[in-house]
Structure formats: structure tokens, C-alpha cells
Amino acid sequence: MNKENNNLTEENPYVPKPYKVTDFYRETSDTFTITIDMKVKHDPGQFVQVTLPGIGEAPVSICSDSDKYIKLNIREVGNVTRALAKLKKGDTLLIRGPYGNGYPMEVLKGNNLLIIGGGCGVAPLKGVIDYVENHRDDYQEVQLVLGYRSPDDIIFKRELAEWKNKYNLQVTVDKNPQSKFCYDAKVGFVTEYLKEAHLSNENKVVFICGPPIMMKFVIDILKEKGFNDDQIFISAERLMYCGIGVCCHCMIHGKFTCLDGPVFRYDEVKDFKND
Amino acid sequence: MQVFRLEKKRLMPFLRKVMRSYELVAPVKTDLVRFEKIKNPKSICFEKPYFPVKGFFFKKHQVLFEFDGSRVKIPANNEPERVFFGLKKCDLNAIIRQDKVFLEDAEDPYYKASREKSFLLGFHCDEACSEYCFCGSMELVDFYDLMFYDKGNHFLVEEGSEKGRFLISKFKEFFKPVPRKITQEEKEIKGTDRLKKNSITHLYDHPGWQKDVENCFSCGACTALCPTCYCFEIHDEVKSSCLSKGCRKRCWSSCQLQSFTRVAGDHVFREKREERFKHRIFHQLGYFKEKYGMNLCVGCGRCIEGCPTRIDFIKTINEMEDEQRE
């Protein structure tokens, strides 16, 4: 009886594998982007669990679209992310994943895309933009509205210069006391820009990722402008521990952010409370 | 299912013989009743265990792996074959729920390692074990390898699985086949249907929760004592003598703690006690059922018995139901 293989080493979902850091780029005073030689198929919006042994594990969304590497944009806010900031090219770190439901890019072919990001929330959306870049013919008009706190907080400065030429790009900064250059940024919240902007909802889907309060107000404005709930995709923020729908930390109304999300179509989650 | 007769005076010899081949785990009364590895079967207590059995499968502390720098070593699987004796219907149904989470969904190798090597021997309750029981309201099912029914001078033992059949044949000198079935009436547990309606989704915004919320300390005793609650956290521990060496551990957690939904930047999603209190109840009696077709709660009442303020949410739900019906 019980002759089955009980080996814990086989397909153990909790055990990360080692990868090399191939590039480290400092974006702002508290954010950086690392490139890792992890060759894995993934969807934009999915995330990985990054381990620094002895410090811990942190979920980070993938901000690239390649089968040769993954890029992670990380903000130094906790123990693990602060320690990750000390990585150098050639260092090893442990990763498991990718996890979660990303943006359903395949299903959304043929649509106009409106991509709205706030601060760190721009990171997973960069994965979408890279994906669109690799499948440009599959999508129509692409509009980017990206909000940051100040010019010094702008991430992906190198990419913004490119996106400006390719897409309809609008950057906003909450404040710009020294009137620094930042891609013709408007001063004010993303929401203020969106309120004034002429937005057609025709044949369009919207991806929003940013602080919860920003997403809430952006959705309100989109609804006023005639967008339907099923045209809007949001990315939920929760702290994922297990990444495989067990530990319950990321549960919202019985749904697992790590499994059913982090990307949700708004009509599927709009009635959820803080439960 | 085939039924056997085991004379009561033969129970101890049977268990002693089981102990020669397996680790025997059963309820023991020390300060409180808990499941423990048995050294002498005479110490077995037939009262309802205060603590659940879940810690033998979903361990309170589980080393997921050890590390030395970025080298990872997965611990060997040393789980013994265990025979669990004295599991109540609620304990057994709790195992179904945890099986769903850890085996069907996640294929958790640690849970699987101990669960696969287990034999589940139930002990039928004729009536509610305590004033807190409400298993009769929870649509529990028959789930066991063997189930023992106390019939005065003997037990009737019902087979429930292949594993059960295997045990009976391995210890056949103790069991005499009886040409009868265990009737539905014999399977009933009297006085346990005190929850009037086990679907509560319509009650989320009801003000009736308030008095319970005010009595709650968010201490997490309910989730620790719950035989089905399965949330956990993961953290690293390093050796103080060598900081690059250590292990990653998973430990029980509780959705009742404020830190449970804290994210980077110190934002807490379920900051209010009310939100956390309701999250547990609604996970137990709502969300889980939406996903798996059965309530997570098995009606054992341990969360009420172990609550420092004895919050009886069953009473509260009944009151709200009654009020809505009026």
C-alpha cells in the first residue's frame, strides 16, 4: 500500500530555481529594473516570486515580453526589495513562477487599447506595451496615459522616448516644482487629464494599473464617458505568499489574486467589497 | 459497505497490534484533549478533541527547503505511516476540505506526503459532543477508511475505502464480518442541527454582526482551532552562526490578524476588524462553497468553544435569519 512516490523534490511548487542577473538599471532613486536570464513563456500581467535566501520572497510582476529573458521593475519598499536593490550584474537569485492570470491579449486582438498606469503600476503595463510591440498588427490604436508623482519618479524614461514616437502618449506628473522636462507631461493627476480628454469607447479596451484609489477614480471617469464594465481590466494588488491559490493572503471575495488575477475584468470583481 | 464486529475487550489488543506496524495517533487528555502519538492505547480519550487533527497533515511549522547561499536542498520525506483513531465525523469531513485545497488544487507535496500515508479510523458520535456542535447543519458525508460505532459490549466497524479493507484483512483476527448494514438512523448525530440555514450570502451587510464584531479581539484562536482553516505564511530563518544558511518555513497564519492583508507601503486591505471577522465566516460558509460545492465549515464548533469571548456566530446567524423572515 502507498507505494506511490512521495519524493518532495519532484515538481515542488514552493521551491525556486536559480537564475542570473544579466542587467541592472537604476530607474529612479527608489526603483530599478533587473534583467534575468529566465527563459519562460508568460503573458503580460503575470508575476514571479523572487527569493533572496535568508531575506525572503516577494511577488514581482514581469515588465517585459520575451522568451529569452524577463525584466522586473522593482521599487524599494520592503526587506526583500531593498535587498534586491543591491544586486549586480552576474549575481544569482532564486525565482519561481510565472503565476496568475495576465491580460488576455489573444482574446483582445483587433481592439484599440487605452493603457492607464500610475507610478509602479506602469511596470506590468510595460509588459503589455512590449507585447503589442511584438504583435503590432494585432491591435489598432494604442493610447498610453501614464501618471507619476514627479518627474523624478518617472520609470522607463528610456522607453518613454520611444513610446512617444510610436503611440499616443500622455504623461502626467502630480507636481513639477522645478519644471523639469518630462515628455510634455501635464501637471496634475491622471484623472484630471482623463476627465478633459476626448475618449471614444468604440472597439476599445482599457487596462488600468496603479494605486487602488487612482483605479477607482479612473473607473468612475471611464463610466461617465460611456465605457462598459467589461471593457475595463484592472490589476489587483495583494501580497501573494504561495502564488498557487492556497495561503489565502491574496483572497478577495473567495477569488485568489494569484490564481484568478492579478488581472481581472472589472465586471467580474466590481461588486466585491473589502471581503 | 461491509460491516464487522469487534469485541470491546479486543480493542486494546487491536490497537497494540496496530502500533507494531504503524504510528498510532488518537485523542489524549492532558490539559485539554488533543490528537497525539500514542504510547499506550489505554491513554486514549473518547471525548471530543479540543484541538483539530489538521496539524498532522498541514503542519504548524513546515520546512519547505533549506538553503546555503543560493543552493537549495529539499528535506527528505520521513513521514511515517500513521493510523488515526478516534476521528469524529467533523474531523473526517475537515480532511475532505483540506484534501481539496492541498491535493486537488495545489498538489502540495508536503501535505500529500503525510496524507497518503494515513489511515483514517473514525469514531461515531451518537449525539452532540458539546453545546457548540452544529455538524448536523453542514451536510457532512461519509468519509473514512473505517468507522467505529459503539454498541455497548462491542463495536460495529464499517469499511469505507480500499485502505479500510486492507486494514481489516491485515488484522482479520479481531474482526468478525456481520451480515448487516449501518442504517441511516445509526449514522445520525442527534442535537447538532442548530444552524437553521447554512447559506448566508444575503446577510453580509446585516447590522446583526455588530455585537459579535465588538466582542472579537482578532486573536486568531478560531482559525488555529478550526480543523479546516488552511491559511499560512512563508518566511526565511537563518542560522545566527552563518547568515547565508537557513531554511524557508511555512507556518499557520490567520486571516483575523491585521497584518494578514498588509502589502508593500503598509497598506492593509482588510483593516477593519469587521471586515476580517466577516471574511472568515463568509469564507467558511460562502466563498468555499462557490468554488468546491461544499461549505468549508464542518460544524465542529471549536472556534466558538475556543473563543475567549465565546462568540457564537451560529446564534447570530439564526437571529438574523429569524428577523429577516418576520
Coordinates of C-alpha atoms in Angstrom, one line a residue:
Chain A
M1 CA 0.0 0.0 0.0
N2 CA 1.1 3.5 -0.6
K3 CA 3.8 2.6 -3.0
E4 CA 3.4 5.9 -4.7
N5 CA 6.4 8.1 -5.0
N6 CA 6.5 10.5 -2.1
N7 CA 9.5 12.4 -3.2
L8 CA 9.3 16.0 -2.2
T9 CA 11.7 17.1 -4.8
E10 CA 9.5 16.4 -7.8
E11 CA 7.6 19.4 -9.1
N12 CA 7.6 21.0 -5.7
P13 CA 5.7 24.3 -6.2
Y14 CA 7.4 26.1 -3.3
V15 CA 11.0 25.6 -4.5
P16 CA 12.5 28.3 -6.6
K17 CA 15.3 27.8 -9.2
P18 CA 18.5 29.9 -9.6
Y19 CA 18.8 32.4 -12.4
K20 CA 21.5 35.0 -13.2
V21 CA 21.0 38.8 -13.3
T22 CA 22.2 40.0 -16.7
D23 CA 21.5 43.7 -16.3
F24 CA 20.8 46.1 -13.5
Y25 CA 19.4 49.6 -14.4
R26 CA 18.5 52.2 -11.9
E27 CA 15.3 54.0 -12.9
T28 CA 14.8 56.4 -10.1
S29 CA 16.1 57.0 -6.6
D30 CA 13.9 54.1 -5.3
T31 CA 13.2 51.9 -8.3
F32 CA 15.4 49.8 -10.6
T33 CA 14.9 47.3 -13.4
I34 CA 16.7 44.0 -13.5
T35 CA 17.0 41.6 -16.4
I36 CA 17.1 37.9 -15.6
D37 CA 18.1 35.0 -17.8
M38 CA 14.9 33.2 -17.2
K39 CA 13.6 31.7 -20.4
V40 CA 9.9 31.1 -19.8
K41 CA 6.7 31.6 -21.7
H42 CA 4.4 34.1 -20.0
D43 CA 1.6 36.5 -20.5
P44 CA 1.8 40.2 -19.8
G45 CA 0.5 40.9 -16.3
Q46 CA 1.8 37.7 -14.8
F47 CA 4.2 37.7 -11.9
V48 CA 7.0 35.7 -10.4
Q49 CA 8.1 35.1 -6.8
V50 CA 11.6 36.3 -6.3
T51 CA 13.7 34.9 -3.5
L52 CA 16.8 36.2 -1.8
P53 CA 17.7 33.3 0.6
G54 CA 17.6 34.5 4.2
I55 CA 15.7 37.7 3.4
G56 CA 12.6 36.2 1.9
E57 CA 10.4 36.1 -1.1
A58 CA 8.5 38.9 -2.9
P59 CA 6.0 38.8 -5.8
V60 CA 7.1 41.0 -8.7
S61 CA 5.2 41.5 -12.0
I62 CA 7.1 40.8 -15.2
C63 CA 7.6 44.0 -17.2
S64 CA 8.8 42.6 -20.5
D65 CA 7.7 40.3 -23.3
S66 CA 10.4 38.0 -24.4
D67 CA 11.1 34.2 -24.3
K68 CA 14.8 34.9 -23.8
Y69 CA 14.7 36.9 -20.5
I70 CA 12.4 38.5 -18.1
K71 CA 12.7 42.1 -16.8
L72 CA 11.5 43.1 -13.3
N73 CA 10.9 46.6 -12.3
I74 CA 11.1 46.9 -8.5
R75 CA 10.5 49.6 -6.0
E76 CA 12.4 49.5 -2.7
V77 CA 9.6 49.3 -0.2
G78 CA 10.2 46.2 1.9
N79 CA 13.0 44.0 3.2
V80 CA 13.3 41.8 0.1
T81 CA 13.0 44.7 -2.5
R82 CA 15.6 46.7 -0.6
A83 CA 18.0 43.8 -0.6
L84 CA 17.3 43.2 -4.3
A85 CA 18.5 46.7 -5.0
K86 CA 22.0 45.6 -4.0
L87 CA 22.1 43.0 -6.8
K88 CA 24.7 43.4 -9.5
K89 CA 25.1 42.0 -13.0
G90 CA 26.2 38.4 -12.7
D91 CA 24.6 37.8 -9.3
T92 CA 22.3 34.8 -8.7
L93 CA 18.8 35.0 -7.4
L94 CA 16.0 32.4 -7.0
I95 CA 12.7 32.6 -8.8
R96 CA 9.6 30.5 -9.2
G97 CA 6.7 31.2 -11.5
P98 CA 5.3 32.8 -13.6
Y99 CA 1.9 32.8 -11.8
G100 CA -1.5 34.3 -12.3
N101 CA -3.8 35.4 -15.0
G102 CA -2.4 38.1 -17.2
Y103 CA -4.0 40.3 -19.7
P104 CA -6.0 38.2 -22.2
M105 CA -4.1 39.7 -25.2
E106 CA -5.1 36.9 -27.6
V107 CA -8.8 37.4 -27.0
L108 CA -8.5 41.2 -27.3
K109 CA -7.0 41.2 -30.8
G110 CA -8.3 43.8 -33.1
N111 CA -9.2 46.3 -30.4
N112 CA -8.0 49.8 -29.7
L113 CA -6.0 49.8 -26.4
L114 CA -6.1 52.5 -23.8
I115 CA -3.5 51.8 -21.2
I116 CA -3.6 53.8 -18.0
G117 CA -0.8 53.4 -15.4
G118 CA 0.1 55.1 -12.1
G119 CA 3.5 55.0 -10.6
C120 CA 4.8 51.5 -10.1
G121 CA 1.6 50.3 -11.8
V122 CA 3.2 51.2 -15.1
A123 CA 5.6 48.2 -14.7
P124 CA 3.1 45.4 -15.6
L125 CA 1.7 47.6 -18.3
K126 CA 5.1 47.9 -19.9
G127 CA 4.8 44.1 -20.4
V128 CA 1.6 44.8 -22.4
I129 CA 3.3 47.5 -24.4
D130 CA 6.2 45.2 -25.2
Y131 CA 3.7 42.6 -26.2
V132 CA 1.9 45.0 -28.5
E133 CA 5.3 45.9 -30.0
N134 CA 5.9 42.3 -30.8
H135 CA 2.4 41.8 -32.2
R136 CA 1.7 45.3 -33.6
D137 CA -0.6 44.2 -36.4
D138 CA -3.0 42.5 -34.0
Y139 CA -4.0 45.8 -32.3
Q140 CA -5.3 49.1 -33.6
E141 CA -4.7 52.4 -32.0
V142 CA -2.7 52.4 -28.7
Q143 CA -3.0 55.2 -26.3
L144 CA -0.9 55.5 -23.1
V145 CA -1.8 57.6 -20.2
L146 CA 0.9 57.3 -17.5
G147 CA 0.9 59.3 -14.3
Y148 CA 3.8 59.8 -11.9
R149 CA 4.2 61.7 -8.6
S150 CA 7.0 64.0 -10.0
P151 CA 9.5 64.0 -12.9
D152 CA 12.0 62.3 -10.6
D153 CA 9.6 59.4 -10.1
I154 CA 9.3 58.6 -13.8
I155 CA 10.2 55.0 -14.5
F156 CA 11.1 53.7 -18.0
K157 CA 12.5 57.0 -19.2
R158 CA 14.4 55.3 -22.0
E159 CA 11.3 53.5 -23.2
L160 CA 9.1 56.6 -22.9
A161 CA 11.2 58.4 -25.5
E162 CA 10.4 55.5 -27.9
W163 CA 6.7 55.2 -27.0
K164 CA 6.3 58.9 -27.7
N165 CA 7.1 58.3 -31.3
K166 CA 5.1 55.2 -31.7
Y167 CA 1.9 55.7 -29.7
N168 CA -0.4 58.3 -28.5
L169 CA 1.4 59.0 -25.2
Q170 CA 0.4 61.3 -22.4
V171 CA 2.5 61.6 -19.3
T172 CA 1.2 63.4 -16.2
V173 CA 3.0 64.3 -13.0
D174 CA 1.2 65.3 -9.8
K175 CA 3.6 68.1 -9.4
N176 CA 6.6 69.6 -11.2
P177 CA 8.1 72.3 -9.0
Q178 CA 11.3 72.7 -11.0
S179 CA 9.5 72.5 -14.3
K180 CA 11.7 69.6 -15.4
F181 CA 11.4 68.2 -18.9
C182 CA 9.3 65.1 -19.0
Y183 CA 7.7 64.2 -22.3
D184 CA 5.3 67.1 -22.5
A185 CA 3.8 66.0 -19.2
K186 CA 0.8 67.7 -17.9
V187 CA 0.9 68.7 -14.3
G188 CA -2.0 67.1 -12.4
F189 CA -3.5 63.7 -11.7
V190 CA -4.2 61.1 -14.4
T191 CA -7.8 61.5 -13.6
E192 CA -7.8 65.3 -14.4
Y193 CA -6.3 64.6 -17.8
L194 CA -8.8 61.8 -18.5
K195 CA -11.7 64.0 -17.5
E196 CA -10.8 66.6 -20.1
A197 CA -9.7 64.1 -22.8
H198 CA -11.9 63.1 -25.6
L199 CA -12.2 59.4 -25.3
S200 CA -14.2 57.2 -27.5
N201 CA -15.2 53.8 -26.1
E202 CA -15.7 52.2 -29.5
N203 CA -14.0 48.9 -30.1
K204 CA -11.7 49.7 -27.2
V205 CA -10.4 48.0 -24.0
V206 CA -8.8 49.8 -21.1
F207 CA -6.0 48.4 -18.9
I208 CA -5.6 50.2 -15.6
C209 CA -2.9 49.5 -13.1
G210 CA -2.0 51.8 -10.2
P211 CA -2.8 52.6 -6.6
P212 CA -6.3 51.4 -5.7
I213 CA -7.6 54.9 -5.1
M214 CA -6.4 56.0 -8.6
M215 CA -8.0 53.0 -10.2
K216 CA -11.3 53.7 -8.5
F217 CA -11.4 57.3 -9.8
V218 CA -10.3 56.4 -13.3
I219 CA -13.1 53.8 -13.5
D220 CA -15.6 56.4 -12.4
I221 CA -14.5 58.7 -15.2
L222 CA -14.5 55.9 -17.8
K223 CA -18.0 55.0 -16.8
E224 CA -19.1 58.6 -17.2
K225 CA -17.6 58.6 -20.7
G226 CA -19.7 55.6 -21.6
F227 CA -17.3 52.7 -21.1
N228 CA -18.8 49.4 -20.1
D229 CA -17.6 47.3 -17.2
D230 CA -16.4 44.5 -19.5
Q231 CA -14.2 46.9 -21.4
I232 CA -12.1 47.6 -18.4
F233 CA -9.3 45.4 -17.0
I234 CA -7.8 46.2 -13.6
S235 CA -4.8 44.7 -11.8
A236 CA -5.4 43.9 -8.2
E237 CA -2.7 44.5 -5.7
R238 CA -2.3 42.0 -2.8
L239 CA 0.6 40.3 -1.2
M240 CA 1.0 36.8 -2.5
Y241 CA 2.9 34.3 -0.5
C242 CA 2.3 30.9 -2.1
G243 CA 1.4 32.0 -5.6
I244 CA -0.7 28.9 -6.2
G245 CA -4.0 29.7 -4.6
V246 CA -3.6 28.2 -1.1
C247 CA -2.3 30.5 1.5
C248 CA -5.3 32.9 1.3
H249 CA -3.4 36.1 1.8
C250 CA -4.5 37.5 -1.6
M251 CA -8.1 36.3 -1.4
I252 CA -10.8 38.8 -2.4
H253 CA -14.3 37.5 -2.0
G254 CA -13.1 33.9 -2.4
K255 CA -11.1 34.7 -5.5
F256 CA -7.3 34.3 -5.4
T257 CA -5.4 37.3 -6.8
C258 CA -2.5 34.9 -7.5
L259 CA -4.6 32.5 -9.5
D260 CA -7.7 34.2 -10.8
G261 CA -5.9 37.5 -11.0
P262 CA -4.0 39.7 -10.7
V263 CA -5.7 40.9 -13.8
F264 CA -9.5 40.9 -13.5
R265 CA -12.1 42.1 -15.9
Y266 CA -13.9 44.8 -14.0
D267 CA -17.4 43.4 -14.3
E268 CA -16.2 40.2 -12.5
V269 CA -15.0 42.0 -9.4
K270 CA -16.8 45.3 -9.2
D271 CA -19.3 44.1 -6.5
F272 CA -16.6 42.8 -4.3
K273 CA -16.2 44.7 -1.0
N274 CA -13.2 44.5 1.2
D275 CA -14.1 40.9 1.9
Chain B
M1 CA -20.1 -1.4 2.7
Q2 CA -19.1 -4.5 4.7
V3 CA -19.6 -4.3 8.5
F4 CA -17.6 -6.1 11.1
R5 CA -17.9 -6.8 14.8
L6 CA -15.0 -6.0 17.2
E7 CA -15.5 -7.0 20.8
K8 CA -14.8 -4.1 23.2
K9 CA -12.3 -6.1 25.2
R10 CA -10.4 -6.7 22.0
L11 CA -10.0 -3.0 21.2
M12 CA -6.8 -2.5 23.2
P13 CA -5.1 -5.7 21.8
F14 CA -6.1 -4.5 18.3
L15 CA -4.6 -1.1 18.8
R16 CA -1.5 -2.5 20.3
K17 CA -1.1 -4.7 17.3
V18 CA -1.6 -1.7 15.0
M19 CA 1.2 0.1 16.9
R20 CA 3.6 -2.6 15.9
S21 CA 3.2 -1.7 12.2
Y22 CA 2.1 1.9 12.4
E23 CA 2.4 5.1 14.4
L24 CA -0.9 5.4 16.2
V25 CA -2.5 8.8 16.7
A26 CA -5.6 9.3 18.8
P27 CA -7.1 11.8 21.2
V28 CA -5.4 12.0 24.6
K29 CA -6.5 14.2 27.6
T30 CA -3.6 16.1 29.0
D31 CA -4.6 19.6 29.9
L32 CA -7.1 19.6 27.1
V33 CA -8.0 16.8 24.7
R34 CA -5.7 16.7 21.6
F35 CA -4.5 14.2 19.0
E36 CA -1.2 12.7 19.9
K37 CA 1.1 9.9 19.0
I38 CA 0.0 7.1 21.3
K39 CA 2.5 5.2 23.5
N40 CA -0.1 3.3 25.5
P41 CA -3.6 2.8 24.0
K42 CA -5.1 3.0 27.5
S43 CA -4.4 6.7 27.4
I44 CA -6.9 7.2 24.5
C45 CA -9.7 9.5 25.4
F46 CA -13.1 9.4 23.6
E47 CA -14.1 12.9 24.3
K48 CA -14.2 15.5 21.5
P49 CA -10.6 16.8 20.9
Y50 CA -10.3 20.5 21.7
F51 CA -7.6 20.8 19.0
P52 CA -8.1 19.6 15.4
V53 CA -6.1 16.9 13.8
K54 CA -5.0 19.1 10.8
G55 CA -1.5 19.7 12.2
F56 CA -0.5 16.1 11.3
F57 CA -1.1 16.8 7.6
F58 CA -0.9 20.6 7.3
K59 CA 1.9 21.2 9.8
K60 CA 2.1 24.2 12.1
H61 CA 5.7 24.6 11.0
Q62 CA 6.9 23.0 7.8
V63 CA 10.4 23.4 6.5
L64 CA 9.9 23.9 2.7
F65 CA 13.6 23.8 1.9
E66 CA 17.0 24.5 3.3
F67 CA 19.4 26.9 1.6
D68 CA 23.1 27.6 1.7
G69 CA 23.6 30.8 -0.3
S70 CA 21.5 30.2 -3.5
R71 CA 21.9 26.4 -3.2
V72 CA 18.6 24.8 -2.3
K73 CA 18.1 21.5 -0.5
I74 CA 14.7 19.9 -0.1
P75 CA 14.2 17.9 3.1
A76 CA 13.7 14.1 2.9
N77 CA 10.3 12.8 3.3
N78 CA 10.3 11.0 6.6
E79 CA 6.6 10.8 7.2
P80 CA 5.7 7.5 9.0
E81 CA 2.6 5.5 8.1
R82 CA 0.0 6.6 10.6
V83 CA -3.2 5.2 11.8
F84 CA -5.5 7.8 13.2
F85 CA -8.1 6.6 15.6
G86 CA -11.0 8.4 17.2
L87 CA -11.7 10.9 14.4
K88 CA -15.2 12.4 14.7
K89 CA -17.3 13.0 11.6
C90 CA -16.4 16.7 11.7
D91 CA -12.7 15.8 11.8
L92 CA -13.1 13.4 8.8
N93 CA -15.0 15.9 6.7
A94 CA -12.5 18.6 7.5
I95 CA -9.9 16.3 5.9
I96 CA -12.0 16.2 2.7
R97 CA -11.9 20.0 2.6
Q98 CA -8.1 20.2 3.1
D99 CA -7.6 17.5 0.5
K100 CA -9.5 19.7 -2.0
V101 CA -7.2 22.6 -1.3
F102 CA -3.9 20.9 -0.9
L103 CA -4.2 17.9 -3.2
E104 CA -6.7 18.7 -6.0
D105 CA -5.7 22.4 -6.5
A106 CA -2.2 22.8 -5.5
E107 CA -0.6 19.3 -5.3
D108 CA 1.2 20.3 -2.1
P109 CA 3.9 17.7 -1.8
Y110 CA 4.3 18.2 2.0
Y111 CA 0.6 17.7 2.7
K112 CA 0.5 14.8 0.2
A113 CA 3.4 13.0 1.9
S114 CA 1.7 12.7 5.2
R115 CA -1.8 12.4 3.9
E116 CA -1.0 9.5 1.6
K117 CA 0.5 7.5 4.5
S118 CA -2.5 7.9 6.7
F119 CA -5.4 5.6 7.7
L120 CA -8.4 7.3 9.0
L121 CA -10.4 5.5 11.6
G122 CA -13.5 7.3 12.7
F123 CA -15.5 7.1 15.9
H124 CA -19.1 7.8 15.6
C125 CA -20.8 10.3 17.9
D126 CA -24.4 9.3 18.8
E127 CA -25.2 12.8 19.9
A128 CA -23.6 16.3 20.0
C129 CA -20.3 16.2 21.9
S130 CA -20.8 19.7 23.2
E131 CA -23.3 22.6 23.2
Y132 CA -21.3 24.2 20.4
C133 CA -21.7 21.4 17.8
F134 CA -23.7 22.1 14.6
C135 CA -22.3 19.4 12.3
G136 CA -25.9 18.3 11.6
S137 CA -26.5 21.5 9.7
M138 CA -23.5 21.2 7.5
E139 CA -24.4 18.4 5.0
L140 CA -21.5 16.2 6.1
V141 CA -20.8 13.0 4.2
D142 CA -19.5 9.5 5.0
F143 CA -15.7 9.7 4.7
Y144 CA -13.4 7.3 6.5
D145 CA -11.3 4.2 6.0
L146 CA -13.0 2.5 8.9
M147 CA -15.8 3.9 11.1
F148 CA -16.4 2.6 14.7
Y149 CA -19.9 2.5 16.2
D150 CA -20.2 1.9 19.9
K151 CA -22.8 -0.8 20.5
G152 CA -22.3 -1.4 24.2
N153 CA -20.2 -4.6 24.6
H154 CA -18.9 -4.4 21.1
F155 CA -18.2 -2.1 18.2
L156 CA -19.6 -2.3 14.7
V157 CA -16.9 -1.3 12.3
E158 CA -17.8 -0.2 8.8
E159 CA -15.4 -0.3 5.8
G160 CA -15.3 3.0 3.9
S161 CA -12.4 2.5 1.4
E162 CA -9.7 0.3 0.0
K163 CA -7.4 1.3 2.8
G164 CA -10.0 0.3 5.3
R165 CA -10.4 -3.1 3.6
F166 CA -6.7 -3.5 3.7
L167 CA -6.5 -2.9 7.5
I168 CA -9.4 -5.3 8.2
S169 CA -7.6 -8.0 6.2
K170 CA -4.3 -7.3 7.9
F171 CA -5.8 -7.5 11.3
K172 CA -8.5 -10.0 10.5
E173 CA -8.2 -11.9 13.7
F174 CA -10.0 -9.1 15.5
F175 CA -12.9 -8.5 13.1
K176 CA -15.9 -10.8 12.5
P177 CA -18.0 -10.0 9.5
V178 CA -21.6 -9.2 10.3
P179 CA -24.4 -9.6 7.7
R180 CA -25.9 -6.2 8.2
K181 CA -25.7 -2.6 7.2
I182 CA -25.3 0.5 9.3
T183 CA -28.6 2.3 9.0
Q184 CA -29.1 6.0 8.3
E185 CA -30.6 6.3 11.7
E186 CA -27.5 4.8 13.3
K187 CA -25.4 7.4 11.4
E188 CA -27.3 10.3 12.7
I189 CA -25.7 12.6 15.3
K190 CA -28.6 13.9 17.5
G191 CA -28.9 17.5 18.6
T192 CA -26.5 19.0 16.1
D193 CA -28.7 20.9 13.6
R194 CA -28.7 24.2 15.4
L195 CA -27.7 26.3 12.4
K196 CA -31.1 27.0 10.7
K197 CA -29.7 28.0 7.2
N198 CA -26.2 27.4 6.1
S199 CA -26.2 29.9 3.2
I200 CA -25.5 33.4 4.4
T201 CA -24.5 35.5 1.3
H202 CA -27.6 37.7 1.7
L203 CA -26.5 38.7 5.3
Y204 CA -23.2 40.5 4.5
D205 CA -24.5 44.0 5.2
H206 CA -26.8 43.0 8.0
P207 CA -26.2 45.1 11.2
G208 CA -26.7 42.0 13.3
W209 CA -22.9 41.2 13.0
Q210 CA -22.0 44.2 15.0
K211 CA -22.3 42.8 18.5
D212 CA -20.0 39.8 17.6
V213 CA -17.5 42.2 15.9
E214 CA -17.4 44.3 19.1
N215 CA -16.6 41.2 21.1
C216 CA -13.9 40.0 18.8
F217 CA -10.2 40.6 19.7
S218 CA -8.9 39.4 16.4
C219 CA -6.8 36.9 18.3
G220 CA -7.0 34.2 15.8
A221 CA -7.9 31.4 18.2
C222 CA -10.8 30.5 16.0
T223 CA -8.6 29.9 12.9
A224 CA -6.0 28.0 14.9
L225 CA -8.6 25.6 16.4
C226 CA -10.5 25.3 13.1
P227 CA -10.0 21.9 11.5
T228 CA -10.4 23.3 8.0
C229 CA -8.7 26.8 8.1
Y230 CA -5.7 26.5 6.0
C231 CA -4.0 29.9 5.5
F232 CA -0.3 30.2 6.1
E233 CA 2.6 32.4 5.6
I234 CA 6.1 31.8 4.4
H235 CA 9.3 33.2 5.9
D236 CA 13.0 32.5 6.0
E237 CA 15.0 31.6 9.1
V238 CA 18.8 32.0 9.1
K239 CA 21.4 30.4 11.3
S240 CA 22.8 33.0 13.6
S241 CA 26.2 31.4 13.2
C242 CA 26.1 31.6 9.4
L243 CA 23.7 34.1 7.8
S244 CA 23.8 32.6 4.4
K245 CA 22.5 29.3 5.7
G246 CA 19.0 28.7 6.8
C247 CA 15.6 27.4 5.8
R248 CA 12.3 28.6 4.4
K249 CA 9.4 27.7 6.6
R250 CA 5.7 27.8 6.2
C251 CA 3.6 28.5 9.3
W252 CA 0.0 28.7 10.2
S253 CA -1.4 32.2 9.9
S254 CA -4.8 33.8 10.5
C255 CA -7.0 36.0 8.4
Q256 CA -8.1 37.6 11.6
L257 CA -4.7 39.3 12.1
Q258 CA -4.5 42.8 10.8
S259 CA -1.1 42.1 9.2
F260 CA -2.6 39.3 7.1
T261 CA -3.5 41.6 4.1
R262 CA -0.7 44.1 4.5
V263 CA 1.1 44.9 1.3
A264 CA 4.2 47.0 0.5
G265 CA 3.9 50.5 1.6
D266 CA 2.0 49.3 4.7
H267 CA -1.5 49.4 3.1
V268 CA -3.8 47.0 4.8
F269 CA -6.7 45.8 2.7
R270 CA -8.9 44.4 5.5
E271 CA -8.0 47.0 8.1
K272 CA -11.3 47.0 9.9
R273 CA -12.0 44.2 12.4
E274 CA -15.5 43.8 11.0
E275 CA -14.0 43.1 7.5
R276 CA -11.7 40.4 8.9
F277 CA -14.4 38.9 11.1
K278 CA -16.8 38.6 8.2
H279 CA -14.1 37.3 5.9
R280 CA -13.7 34.2 8.0
I281 CA -17.4 33.5 8.3
F282 CA -18.0 34.1 4.6
H283 CA -15.1 32.1 3.5
Q284 CA -16.3 29.2 5.7
L285 CA -20.0 29.5 4.7
G286 CA -19.9 31.1 1.3
Y287 CA -16.8 31.5 -0.9
F288 CA -15.6 28.0 -0.4
K289 CA -18.9 26.5 -1.4
E290 CA -19.0 28.7 -4.6
K291 CA -15.7 27.1 -5.6
Y292 CA -16.0 23.5 -4.3
G293 CA -19.7 22.9 -3.8
M294 CA -19.4 22.3 -0.1
N295 CA -19.0 24.6 2.9
L296 CA -15.5 24.9 4.4
C297 CA -17.1 24.8 7.8
V298 CA -17.9 21.3 9.2
G299 CA -19.8 22.5 12.2
C300 CA -17.5 21.2 14.9
G301 CA -17.9 24.4 17.0
R302 CA -14.3 24.5 18.1
C303 CA -14.0 28.2 17.0
I304 CA -16.8 29.0 19.4
E305 CA -15.6 26.9 22.3
G306 CA -12.1 28.3 22.0
C307 CA -13.1 31.9 21.5
P308 CA -12.1 34.0 24.6
T309 CA -15.4 35.8 24.4
R310 CA -17.4 32.7 23.2
I311 CA -18.7 34.5 20.1
D312 CA -21.4 32.2 18.9
F313 CA -21.9 33.3 15.3
I314 CA -24.3 30.4 14.7
K315 CA -26.7 32.1 17.2
T316 CA -26.1 35.4 15.5
I317 CA -26.9 34.0 12.0
N318 CA -30.1 32.3 13.3
E319 CA -31.2 35.6 14.9
M320 CA -30.6 37.5 11.6
E321 CA -32.5 34.8 9.7
D322 CA -35.4 34.9 12.1
E323 CA -35.5 38.7 11.8
Q324 CA -35.5 38.6 8.0
R325 CA -38.3 36.1 8.0
E326 CA -40.5 38.2 10.2

